[in-house]
Short mmCIF file of C-alpha atoms and ligand atoms in Angstrom, two decimals:
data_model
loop_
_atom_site.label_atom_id
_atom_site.label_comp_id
_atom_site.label_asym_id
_atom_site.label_seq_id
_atom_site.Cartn_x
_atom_site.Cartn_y
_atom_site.Cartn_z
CA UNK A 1 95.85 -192.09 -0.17
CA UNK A 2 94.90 -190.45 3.06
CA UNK A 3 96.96 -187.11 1.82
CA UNK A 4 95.35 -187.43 -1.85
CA UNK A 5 91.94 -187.27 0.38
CA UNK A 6 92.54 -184.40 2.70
CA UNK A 7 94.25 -182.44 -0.23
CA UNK A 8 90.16 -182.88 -1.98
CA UNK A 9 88.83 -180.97 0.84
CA UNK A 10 87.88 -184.65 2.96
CA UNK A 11 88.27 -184.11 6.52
CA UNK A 12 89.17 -187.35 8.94
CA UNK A 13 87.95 -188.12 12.22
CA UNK A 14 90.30 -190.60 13.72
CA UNK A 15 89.30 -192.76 16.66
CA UNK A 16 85.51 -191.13 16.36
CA UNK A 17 82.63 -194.12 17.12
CA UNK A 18 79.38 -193.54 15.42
CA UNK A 19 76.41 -193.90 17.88
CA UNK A 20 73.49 -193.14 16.11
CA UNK A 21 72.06 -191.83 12.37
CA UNK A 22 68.58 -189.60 12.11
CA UNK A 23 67.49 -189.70 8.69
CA UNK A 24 65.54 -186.55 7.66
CA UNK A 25 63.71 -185.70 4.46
CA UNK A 26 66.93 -183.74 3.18
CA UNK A 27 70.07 -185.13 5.16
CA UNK A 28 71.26 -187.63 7.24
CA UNK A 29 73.11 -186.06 10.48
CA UNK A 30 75.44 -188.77 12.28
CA UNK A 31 76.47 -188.22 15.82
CA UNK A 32 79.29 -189.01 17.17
CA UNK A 33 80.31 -190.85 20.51
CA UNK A 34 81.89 -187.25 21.79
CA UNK A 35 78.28 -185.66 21.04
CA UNK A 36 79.27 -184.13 17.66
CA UNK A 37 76.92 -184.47 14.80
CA UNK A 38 78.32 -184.26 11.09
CA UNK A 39 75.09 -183.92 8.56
CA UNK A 40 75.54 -185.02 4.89
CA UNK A 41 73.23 -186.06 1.94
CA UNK A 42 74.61 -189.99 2.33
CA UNK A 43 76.02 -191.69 4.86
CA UNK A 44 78.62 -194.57 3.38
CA UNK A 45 78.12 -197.20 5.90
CA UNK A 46 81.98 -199.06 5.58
CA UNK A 47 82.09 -200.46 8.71
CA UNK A 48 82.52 -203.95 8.21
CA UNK A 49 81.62 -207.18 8.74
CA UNK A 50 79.98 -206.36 12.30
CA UNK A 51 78.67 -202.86 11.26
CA UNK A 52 75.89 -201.88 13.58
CA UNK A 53 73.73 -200.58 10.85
CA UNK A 54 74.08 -203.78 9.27
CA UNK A 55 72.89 -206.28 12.78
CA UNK A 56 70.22 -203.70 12.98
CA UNK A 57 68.85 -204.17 9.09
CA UNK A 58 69.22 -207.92 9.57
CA UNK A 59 67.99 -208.14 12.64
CA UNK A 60 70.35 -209.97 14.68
CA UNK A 61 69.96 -212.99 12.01
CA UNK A 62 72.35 -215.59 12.66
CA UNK A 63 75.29 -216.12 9.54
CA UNK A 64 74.34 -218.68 7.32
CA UNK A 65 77.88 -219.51 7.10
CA UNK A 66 81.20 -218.15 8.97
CA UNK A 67 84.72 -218.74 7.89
CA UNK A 68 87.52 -218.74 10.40
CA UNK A 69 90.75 -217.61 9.97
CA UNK A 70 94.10 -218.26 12.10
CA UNK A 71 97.89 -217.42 10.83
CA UNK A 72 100.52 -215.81 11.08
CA UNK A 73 103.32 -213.45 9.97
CA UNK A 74 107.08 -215.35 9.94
CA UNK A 75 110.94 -214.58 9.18
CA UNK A 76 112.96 -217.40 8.23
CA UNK A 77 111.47 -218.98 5.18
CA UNK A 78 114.25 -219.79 2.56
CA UNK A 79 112.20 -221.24 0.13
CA UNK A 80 109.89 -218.17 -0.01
CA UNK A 81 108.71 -217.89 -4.39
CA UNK A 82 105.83 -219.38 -4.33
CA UNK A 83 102.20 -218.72 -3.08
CA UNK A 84 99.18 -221.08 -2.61
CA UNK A 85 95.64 -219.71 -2.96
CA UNK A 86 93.93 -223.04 -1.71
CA UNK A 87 95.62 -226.12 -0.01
CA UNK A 88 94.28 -228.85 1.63
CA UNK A 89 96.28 -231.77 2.98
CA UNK A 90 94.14 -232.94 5.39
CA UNK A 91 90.27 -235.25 5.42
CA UNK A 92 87.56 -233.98 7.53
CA UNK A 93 89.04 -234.05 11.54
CA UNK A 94 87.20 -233.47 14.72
CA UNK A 95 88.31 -230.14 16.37
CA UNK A 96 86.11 -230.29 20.12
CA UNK A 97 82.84 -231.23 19.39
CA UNK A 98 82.76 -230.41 15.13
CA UNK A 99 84.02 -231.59 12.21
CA UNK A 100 86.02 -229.41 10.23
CA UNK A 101 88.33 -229.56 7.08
CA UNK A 102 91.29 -227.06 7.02
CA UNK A 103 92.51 -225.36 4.01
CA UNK A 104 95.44 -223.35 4.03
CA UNK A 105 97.34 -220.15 2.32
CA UNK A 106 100.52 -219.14 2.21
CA UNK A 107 102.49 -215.87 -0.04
CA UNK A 108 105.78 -213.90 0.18
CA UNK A 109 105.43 -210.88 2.52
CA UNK A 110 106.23 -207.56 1.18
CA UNK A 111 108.11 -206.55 4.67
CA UNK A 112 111.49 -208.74 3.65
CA UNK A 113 112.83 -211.86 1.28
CA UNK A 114 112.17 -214.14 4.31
CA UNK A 115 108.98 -212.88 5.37
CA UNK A 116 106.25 -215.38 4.65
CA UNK A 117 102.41 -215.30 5.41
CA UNK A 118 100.44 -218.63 6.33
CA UNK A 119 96.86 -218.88 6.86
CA UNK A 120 94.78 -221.68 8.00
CA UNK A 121 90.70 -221.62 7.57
CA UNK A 122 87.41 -223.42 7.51
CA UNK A 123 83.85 -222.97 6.82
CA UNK A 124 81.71 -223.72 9.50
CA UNK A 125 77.88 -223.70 10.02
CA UNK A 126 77.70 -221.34 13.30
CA UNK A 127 76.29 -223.38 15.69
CA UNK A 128 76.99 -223.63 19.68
CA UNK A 129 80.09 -226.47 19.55
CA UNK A 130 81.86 -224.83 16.60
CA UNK A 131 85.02 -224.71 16.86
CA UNK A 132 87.08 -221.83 18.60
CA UNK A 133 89.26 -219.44 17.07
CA UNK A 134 91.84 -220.38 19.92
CA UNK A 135 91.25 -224.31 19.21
CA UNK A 136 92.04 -223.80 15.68
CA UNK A 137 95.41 -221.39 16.50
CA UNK A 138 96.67 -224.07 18.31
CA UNK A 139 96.22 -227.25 15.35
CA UNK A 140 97.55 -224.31 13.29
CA UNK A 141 101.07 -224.42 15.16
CA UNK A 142 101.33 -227.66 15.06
CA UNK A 143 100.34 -228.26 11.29
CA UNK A 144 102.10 -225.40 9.78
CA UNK A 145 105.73 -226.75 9.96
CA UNK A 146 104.47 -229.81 8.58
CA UNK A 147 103.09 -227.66 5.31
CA UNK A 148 105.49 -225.50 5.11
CA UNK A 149 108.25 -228.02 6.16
CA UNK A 150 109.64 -225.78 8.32
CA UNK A 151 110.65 -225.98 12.13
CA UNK A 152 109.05 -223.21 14.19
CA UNK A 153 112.17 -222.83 16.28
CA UNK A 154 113.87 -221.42 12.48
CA UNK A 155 110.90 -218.66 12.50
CA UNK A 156 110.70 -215.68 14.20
CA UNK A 157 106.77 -214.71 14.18
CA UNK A 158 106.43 -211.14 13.09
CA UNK A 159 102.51 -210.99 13.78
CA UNK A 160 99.49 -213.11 14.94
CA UNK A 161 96.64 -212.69 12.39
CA UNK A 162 92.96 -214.26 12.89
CA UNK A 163 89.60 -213.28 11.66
CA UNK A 164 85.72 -214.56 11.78
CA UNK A 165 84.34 -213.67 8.26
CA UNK A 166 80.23 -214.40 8.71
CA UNK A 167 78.31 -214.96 5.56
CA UNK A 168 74.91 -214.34 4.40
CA UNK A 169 72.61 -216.08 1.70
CA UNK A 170 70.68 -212.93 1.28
CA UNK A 171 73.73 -210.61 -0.43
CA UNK A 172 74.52 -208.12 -1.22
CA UNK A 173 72.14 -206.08 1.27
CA UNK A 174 70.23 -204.01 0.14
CA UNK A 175 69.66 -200.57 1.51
CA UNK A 176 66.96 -200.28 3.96
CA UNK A 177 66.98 -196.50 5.15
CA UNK A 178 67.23 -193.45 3.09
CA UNK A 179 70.61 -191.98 2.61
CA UNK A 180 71.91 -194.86 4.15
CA UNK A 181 74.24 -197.35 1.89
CA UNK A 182 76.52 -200.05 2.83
CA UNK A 183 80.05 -200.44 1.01
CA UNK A 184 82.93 -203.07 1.23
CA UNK A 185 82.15 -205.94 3.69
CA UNK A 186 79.65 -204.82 5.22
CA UNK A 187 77.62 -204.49 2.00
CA UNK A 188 78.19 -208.45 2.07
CA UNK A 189 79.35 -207.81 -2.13
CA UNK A 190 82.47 -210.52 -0.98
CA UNK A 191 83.17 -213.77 -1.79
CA UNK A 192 81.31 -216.32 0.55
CA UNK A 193 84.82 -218.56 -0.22
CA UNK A 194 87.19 -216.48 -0.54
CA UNK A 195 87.44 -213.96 2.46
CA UNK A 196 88.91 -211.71 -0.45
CA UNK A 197 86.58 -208.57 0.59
CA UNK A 198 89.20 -206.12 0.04
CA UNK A 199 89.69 -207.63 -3.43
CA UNK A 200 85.63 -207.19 -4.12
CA UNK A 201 85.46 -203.88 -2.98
CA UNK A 202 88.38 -203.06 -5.25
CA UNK A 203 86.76 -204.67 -8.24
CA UNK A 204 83.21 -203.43 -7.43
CA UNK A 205 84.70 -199.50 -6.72
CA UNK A 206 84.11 -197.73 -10.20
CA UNK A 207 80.75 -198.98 -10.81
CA UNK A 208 80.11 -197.59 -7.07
CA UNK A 209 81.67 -194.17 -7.13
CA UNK A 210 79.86 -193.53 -10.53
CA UNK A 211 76.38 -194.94 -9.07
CA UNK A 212 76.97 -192.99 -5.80
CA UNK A 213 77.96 -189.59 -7.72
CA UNK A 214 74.93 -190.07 -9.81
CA UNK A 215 72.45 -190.88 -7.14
CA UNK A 216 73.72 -187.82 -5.02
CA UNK A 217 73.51 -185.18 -8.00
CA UNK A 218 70.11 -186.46 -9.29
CA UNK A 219 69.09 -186.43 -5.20
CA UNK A 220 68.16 -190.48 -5.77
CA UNK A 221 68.55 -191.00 -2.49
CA UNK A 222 65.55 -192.90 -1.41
CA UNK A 223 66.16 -196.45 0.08
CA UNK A 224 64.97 -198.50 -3.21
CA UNK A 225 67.35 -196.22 -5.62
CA UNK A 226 70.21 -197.01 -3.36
CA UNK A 227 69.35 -200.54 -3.27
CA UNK A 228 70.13 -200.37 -6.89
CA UNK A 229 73.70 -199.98 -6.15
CA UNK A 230 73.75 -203.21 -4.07
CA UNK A 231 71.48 -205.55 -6.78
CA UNK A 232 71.12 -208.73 -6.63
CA UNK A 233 74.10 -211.05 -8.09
CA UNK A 234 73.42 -214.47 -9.68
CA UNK A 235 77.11 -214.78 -9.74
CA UNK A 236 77.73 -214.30 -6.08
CA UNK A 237 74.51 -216.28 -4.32
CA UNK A 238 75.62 -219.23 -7.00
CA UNK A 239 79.25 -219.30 -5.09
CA UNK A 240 76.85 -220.03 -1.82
CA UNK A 241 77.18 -223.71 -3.11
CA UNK A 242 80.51 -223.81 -2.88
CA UNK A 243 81.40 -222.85 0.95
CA UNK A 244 78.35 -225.00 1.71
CA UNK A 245 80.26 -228.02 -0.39
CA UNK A 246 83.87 -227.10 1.30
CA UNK A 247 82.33 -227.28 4.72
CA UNK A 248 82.51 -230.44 6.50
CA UNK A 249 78.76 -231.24 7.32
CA UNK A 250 78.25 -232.77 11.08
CA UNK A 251 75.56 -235.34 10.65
CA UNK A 252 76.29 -236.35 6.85
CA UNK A 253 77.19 -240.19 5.79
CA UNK A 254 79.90 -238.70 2.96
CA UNK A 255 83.63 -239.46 2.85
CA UNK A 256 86.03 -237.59 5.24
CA UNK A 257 87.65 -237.72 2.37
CA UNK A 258 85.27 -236.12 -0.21
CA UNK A 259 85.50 -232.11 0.09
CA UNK A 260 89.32 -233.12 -1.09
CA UNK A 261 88.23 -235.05 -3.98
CA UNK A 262 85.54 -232.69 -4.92
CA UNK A 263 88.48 -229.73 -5.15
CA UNK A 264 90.69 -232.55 -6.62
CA UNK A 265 88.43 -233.14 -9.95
CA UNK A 266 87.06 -229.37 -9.71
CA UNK A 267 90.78 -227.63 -10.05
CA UNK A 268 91.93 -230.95 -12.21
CA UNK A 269 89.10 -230.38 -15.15
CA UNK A 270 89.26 -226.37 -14.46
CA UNK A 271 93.27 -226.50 -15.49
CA UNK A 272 92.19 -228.88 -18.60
CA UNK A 273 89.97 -226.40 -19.68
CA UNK A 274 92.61 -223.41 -19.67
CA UNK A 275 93.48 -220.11 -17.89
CA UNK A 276 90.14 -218.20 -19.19
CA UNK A 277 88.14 -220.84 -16.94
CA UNK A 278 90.93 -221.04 -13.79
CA UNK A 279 92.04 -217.21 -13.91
CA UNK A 280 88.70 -215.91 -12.74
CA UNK A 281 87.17 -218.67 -10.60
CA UNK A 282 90.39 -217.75 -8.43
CA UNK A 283 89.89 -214.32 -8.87
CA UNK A 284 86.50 -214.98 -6.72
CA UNK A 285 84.77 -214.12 -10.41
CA UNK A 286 81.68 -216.99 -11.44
CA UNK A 287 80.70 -216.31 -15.23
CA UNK A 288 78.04 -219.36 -16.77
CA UNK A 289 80.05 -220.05 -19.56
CA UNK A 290 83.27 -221.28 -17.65
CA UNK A 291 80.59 -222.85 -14.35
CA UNK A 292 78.82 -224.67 -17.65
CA UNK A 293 81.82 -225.86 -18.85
CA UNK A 294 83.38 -227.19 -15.31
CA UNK A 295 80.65 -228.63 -14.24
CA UNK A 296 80.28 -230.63 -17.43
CA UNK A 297 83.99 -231.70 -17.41
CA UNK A 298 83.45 -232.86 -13.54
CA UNK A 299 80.16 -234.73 -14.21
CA UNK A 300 81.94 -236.54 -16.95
CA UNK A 301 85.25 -237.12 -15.42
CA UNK A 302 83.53 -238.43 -12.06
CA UNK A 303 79.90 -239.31 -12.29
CA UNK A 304 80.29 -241.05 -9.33
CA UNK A 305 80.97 -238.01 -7.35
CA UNK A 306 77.57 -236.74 -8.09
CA UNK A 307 75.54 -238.75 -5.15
CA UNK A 308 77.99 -237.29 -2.32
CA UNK A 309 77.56 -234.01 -3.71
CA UNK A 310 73.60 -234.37 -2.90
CA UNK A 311 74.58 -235.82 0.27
CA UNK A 312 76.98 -232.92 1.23
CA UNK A 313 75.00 -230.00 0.39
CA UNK A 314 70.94 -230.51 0.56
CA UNK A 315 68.51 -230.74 -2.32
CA UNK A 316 67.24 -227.52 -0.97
CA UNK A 317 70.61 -225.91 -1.33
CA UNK A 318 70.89 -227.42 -5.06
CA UNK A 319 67.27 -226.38 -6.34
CA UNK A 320 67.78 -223.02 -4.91
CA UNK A 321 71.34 -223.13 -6.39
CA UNK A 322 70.02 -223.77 -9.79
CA UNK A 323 67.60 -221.00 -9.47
CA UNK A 324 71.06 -218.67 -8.93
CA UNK A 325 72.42 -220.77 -11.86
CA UNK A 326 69.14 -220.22 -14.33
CA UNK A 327 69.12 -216.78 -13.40
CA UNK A 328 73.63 -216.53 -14.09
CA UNK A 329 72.62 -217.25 -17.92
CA UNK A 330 69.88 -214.96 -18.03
CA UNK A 331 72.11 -212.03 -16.95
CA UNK A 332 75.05 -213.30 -19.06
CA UNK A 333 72.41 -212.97 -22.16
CA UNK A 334 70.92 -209.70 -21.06
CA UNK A 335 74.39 -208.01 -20.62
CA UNK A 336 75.88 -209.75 -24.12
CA UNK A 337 72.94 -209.04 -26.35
CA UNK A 338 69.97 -206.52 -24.72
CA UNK A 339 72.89 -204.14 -23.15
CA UNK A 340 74.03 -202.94 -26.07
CA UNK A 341 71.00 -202.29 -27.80
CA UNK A 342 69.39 -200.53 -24.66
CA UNK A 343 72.85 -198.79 -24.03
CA UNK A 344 72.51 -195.90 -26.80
CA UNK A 345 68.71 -194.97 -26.00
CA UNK A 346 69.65 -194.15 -21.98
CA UNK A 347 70.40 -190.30 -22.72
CA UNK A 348 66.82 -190.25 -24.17
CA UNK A 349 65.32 -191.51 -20.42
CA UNK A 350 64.62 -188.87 -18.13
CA UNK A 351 67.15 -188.51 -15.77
CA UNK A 352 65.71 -190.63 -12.36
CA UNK A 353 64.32 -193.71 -15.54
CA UNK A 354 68.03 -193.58 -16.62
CA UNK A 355 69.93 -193.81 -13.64
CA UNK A 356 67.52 -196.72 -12.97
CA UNK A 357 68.71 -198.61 -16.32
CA UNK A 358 72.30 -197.97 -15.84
CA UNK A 359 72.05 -199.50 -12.76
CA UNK A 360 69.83 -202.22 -14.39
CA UNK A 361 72.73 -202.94 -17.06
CA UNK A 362 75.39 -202.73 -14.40
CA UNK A 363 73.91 -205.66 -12.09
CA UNK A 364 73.43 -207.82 -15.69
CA UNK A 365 77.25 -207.18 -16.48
CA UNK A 366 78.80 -207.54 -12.66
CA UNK A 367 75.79 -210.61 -11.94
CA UNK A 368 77.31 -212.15 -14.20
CA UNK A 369 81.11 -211.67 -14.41
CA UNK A 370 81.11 -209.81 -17.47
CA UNK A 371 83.06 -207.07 -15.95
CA UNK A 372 85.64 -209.61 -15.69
CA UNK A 373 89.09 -209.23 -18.20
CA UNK A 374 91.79 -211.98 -18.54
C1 LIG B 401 93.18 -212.20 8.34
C2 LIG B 401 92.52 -211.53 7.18
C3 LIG B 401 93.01 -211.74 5.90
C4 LIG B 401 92.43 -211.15 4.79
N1 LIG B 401 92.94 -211.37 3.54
C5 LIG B 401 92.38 -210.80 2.47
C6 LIG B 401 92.93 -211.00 1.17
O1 LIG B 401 93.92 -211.69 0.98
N2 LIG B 401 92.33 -210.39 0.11
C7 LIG B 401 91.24 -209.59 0.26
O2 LIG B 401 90.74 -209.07 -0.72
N3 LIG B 401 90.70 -209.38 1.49
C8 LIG B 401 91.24 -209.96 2.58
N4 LIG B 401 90.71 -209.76 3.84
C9 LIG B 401 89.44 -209.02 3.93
C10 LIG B 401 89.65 -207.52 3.92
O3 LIG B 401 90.50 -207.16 4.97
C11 LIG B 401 88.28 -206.88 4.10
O4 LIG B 401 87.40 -207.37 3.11
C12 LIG B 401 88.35 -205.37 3.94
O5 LIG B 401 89.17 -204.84 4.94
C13 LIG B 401 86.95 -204.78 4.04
O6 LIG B 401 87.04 -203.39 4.13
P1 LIG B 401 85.87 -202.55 4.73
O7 LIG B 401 86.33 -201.13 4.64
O8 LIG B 401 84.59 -202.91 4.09
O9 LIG B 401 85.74 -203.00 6.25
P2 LIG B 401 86.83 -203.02 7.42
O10 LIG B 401 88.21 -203.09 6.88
O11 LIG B 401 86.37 -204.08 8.36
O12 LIG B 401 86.66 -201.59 8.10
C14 LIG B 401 85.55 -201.28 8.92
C15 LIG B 401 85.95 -200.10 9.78
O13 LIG B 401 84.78 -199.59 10.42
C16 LIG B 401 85.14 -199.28 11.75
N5 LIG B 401 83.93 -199.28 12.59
C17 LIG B 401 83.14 -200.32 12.96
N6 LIG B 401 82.13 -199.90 13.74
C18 LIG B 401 82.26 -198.55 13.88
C19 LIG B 401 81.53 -197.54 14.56
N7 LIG B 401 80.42 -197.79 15.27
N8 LIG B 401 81.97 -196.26 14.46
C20 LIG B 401 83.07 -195.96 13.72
N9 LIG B 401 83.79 -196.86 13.06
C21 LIG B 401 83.40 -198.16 13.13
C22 LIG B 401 86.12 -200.38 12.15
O14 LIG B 401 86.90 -199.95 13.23
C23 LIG B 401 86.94 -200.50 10.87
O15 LIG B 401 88.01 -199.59 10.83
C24 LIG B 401 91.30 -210.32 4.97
C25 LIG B 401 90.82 -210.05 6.27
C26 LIG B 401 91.43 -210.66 7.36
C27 LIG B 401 90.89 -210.39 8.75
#
C-alpha cells in the first residue's frame, strides 16, 4: 500500500508530529515539530482517537462512554478454528471501586496454526474509580485459561495488546474549521460497541474519497460543506443504547445477572430471525427493519425483561434513543423511495446544490444501513 502511494506521487513523512494548522482563505499550511510547514487545500485529520484537533473541537469534553481493552497474542492453542465476536461468561463483578461486566474475543492469528488472539473488554462510564487498564490485565490472566481452557504455562505470549477506545454521543464530528476534516477514529464514524474502527473506516472509505475528491475540485471547502462528509447517522447514535445497556451501571437495583440475559434473548431471537438480521448487527451495521424486527421478537419472548431495561439505561437515554430510532425509519424511507427519484435530476443542480444532495442521499443510505449487502 505504502509503495502503491509513493508510486502516485504521495510523499511520507515518517516520525513527523504535527504542532499546529493556520487556516487561510486558500490553503491550510501545517507545521511540523522540526519547523517545516507543508501547505495543501485539505488537511485529513487521521489521527485517532486522541487527535489534538479533535480535544480542541470538543473542548476537552469528557467521553460519554470508554471501552477498555486488555489481551494478548499466544502460541500453543491446539484447538485454534474457531472465533468468538462476543462472549460473556461472567455477571456484573467489582474490579476496585466499579462494577464491571467482561466480555471477551478470541480468533486464529494469521502469524502461525497455533497463534491465537484473546481479548477481554468493558464499557465503562469514565469516572474517577474506574477501573485500570492494569487492574483489568491482571483478571485477564487469570480468566483467560479458564475461557480458553488452556494453561498459561502451554502458551508462549507473542504480544501484549491493550487499548482505551472513548466514545462520544455527539458522532460523527462534524468539521469545525475550514479545510480541516477528520477521518477514521478520530472522525468518531466507529462503532460505540464494537471497537471495530478500522472496519468503519473501511466500509465508510468510497463514499469519502468520492466526497473528498468532489469537495476539493469544486473548492467546497468551507467548514459546513465538509461537515457534509461527516452527517449525522441515525444508525450509529441508535447503537449509543447498546454500550449504555452492556455497561454495568454503579448505583442501579438490576440483576448482576441481567446485561447476560439481555445478550442472551437479543442474539437468541436475532438467530430465529435469520442471517439477514444477525450478519449485519455483527458487522457493527443497525438498519430499522432488522432493529424493528428484534426488538419485537425480544419484547415478546421476554416482556419481563422490559422494566430492567428502563432501570439499566435511563428514560432520558430511551426517549432520546427513540428520537435516533424515529429518525432510522425516516432515512430508511428517504433512501428506498425519495433517492431514486431525486437521483436522476442531480446533473441538472448547479455544481456546489449538487454536491450538497449527493451528500444529502449518501447520509440517508449510510444513516441507515442501506449501504449494507449480505
Ligand atoms: C487492541 C485493539 C484492537 C482492535 N481491533 C479492531 C478490530 O478487530 N477491528 C477493527 O475494525 N478495528 C479494530 N481496532 C481499531 C482500529 O485499530 C482503529 O479503528 C484504526 O486503527 C483507526 O485508524 P485511524 O487511522 O483512524 O487512527 P489510528 O490508527 O489511531 O492512527 C492515528 C495516527 O495518528 C498519529 N498521530 C496522533 N497525533 C499525531 C500528531 N500530533 N502528529 C502526527 N501524527 C499523530 C498516531 O501516531 C497514529 O499513527 C482495534 C484497536 C485496538 C487498539
Amino acid at each position: 500500500m505504502k509503495k502503491r502511494f509513493i508510486s502516485f506521487g504521495g510523499v511520507i513523512f515518517e516520525g513527523c508530529s504535527a504542532t499546529s494548522i493556520s487556516v487561510y482563505r486558500d490553503a491550510a499550511a501545517l507545521q511540523l515539530e522540526d519547523g517545516k510547514i507543508l501547505s495543501s487545500h485539505i488537511i485529513i485529520d487521521a489521527m485517532g482517537n486522541f487527535s489534538p484537533i479533535v480535544r480542541q473541537i470538543r473542548k476537552g469534553k469528557k467521553p460519554d462512554g470508554v471501552c477498555l481493552v486488555v489481551g494478548c497474542c499466544s502460541r500453543g492453542f491446539k484447538d485454534n478454528y474457531t472465533g468468538d465476536v462476543i462472549y460473556s461468561s461472567s455477571s456484573v463483578r467489582k474490579v476496585g471501586g466499579s462494577k464491571v461486566q467482561y466480555f471477551w474475543e478470541a480468533f486464529p492469528a494469521g502469524s502461525g496454526p497455533m497463534d491465537r488472539t484473546t481479548y477481554m473488554f468493558t464499557y465503562v462510564n469514565p469516572q474517577p474509580g474506574s477501573p485500570k487498564l492494569e487492574q483489568l490485565l491482571e483478571d485477564y490472566w487469570d480468566l483467560m485459561p479458564e475461557y480458553q481452557g488452556v494453561s498459561l504455562d502451554n502458551l508462549k505470549i507473542l504480544r501484549v495488546i491493550y487499548g482505551i477506545f472513548p466514545t462520544y454521543r455527539e458522532s460523527p464530528l462534524p468539521a469545525a474549521f475550514n479545510r480541516i476534516l477528520q477521518f477514521g477514529d478520530a472522525s468518531g464514524i466507529q462503532s460505540p460497541v464494537s471497537f471495530g474502527g478500522f472496519g468503519s473506516l473501511t466500509r465508510h472509505l468510497g463514499r469519502l474519497a468520492n466526497g473528498i475528491y468532489e469537495a476539493i475540485r469544486g473548492d467546497f471547502l468551507d467548514a459546513y460543506s465538509l461537515s457534509l462528509l461527516n452527517p449525522y447517522m441515525p444508525n450509529l447514535s441508535a447503537s449509543w443504547l447498546f454500550q449504555r445497556a452492556m455497561s454495568a451501571q454503579q448505583n442501579s437495583n438490576v440483576s448482576p445477572e441481567f446485561i447476560n440475559e439481555l445478550l442472551h434473548v437479543n442474539f437468541l431471537c436475532m438467530q430465529r430471525l435469520g442471517d439477514p438480521i444477525l450478519r449485519p448487527f455483527l458487522q457493527d451495521v443497525i438498519q430499522f427493519g432488522p432493529l424493528t424486527k428484534t426488538l419485537g421478537l425480544v419484547i415478546l419472548t421476554k416482556p419481563q425483561i422490559i422494566p430492567s431495561i428502563f432501570k439499566q439505561v435511563g428514560i432520558p437515554v430511551l426517549l432520546e434513543w427513540s428520537g435516533h430510532f424515529f429518525m432510522l425509519g425516516c432515512y430508511t424511507f428517504l433512501s428506498t423511495f425519495v433517492d431514486p427519484a431525486l437521483r436522476p435530476l442531480l446533473n441538472s443542480f448547479p455544481a456546489k446544490i449538487k454536491y450538497e444532495w449527493k451528500r444529502h442521499l449518501e447520509a440517508w443510505k449510510y444513516g441507515s444501513g442501506l449501504d449494507y449487502k449480505l
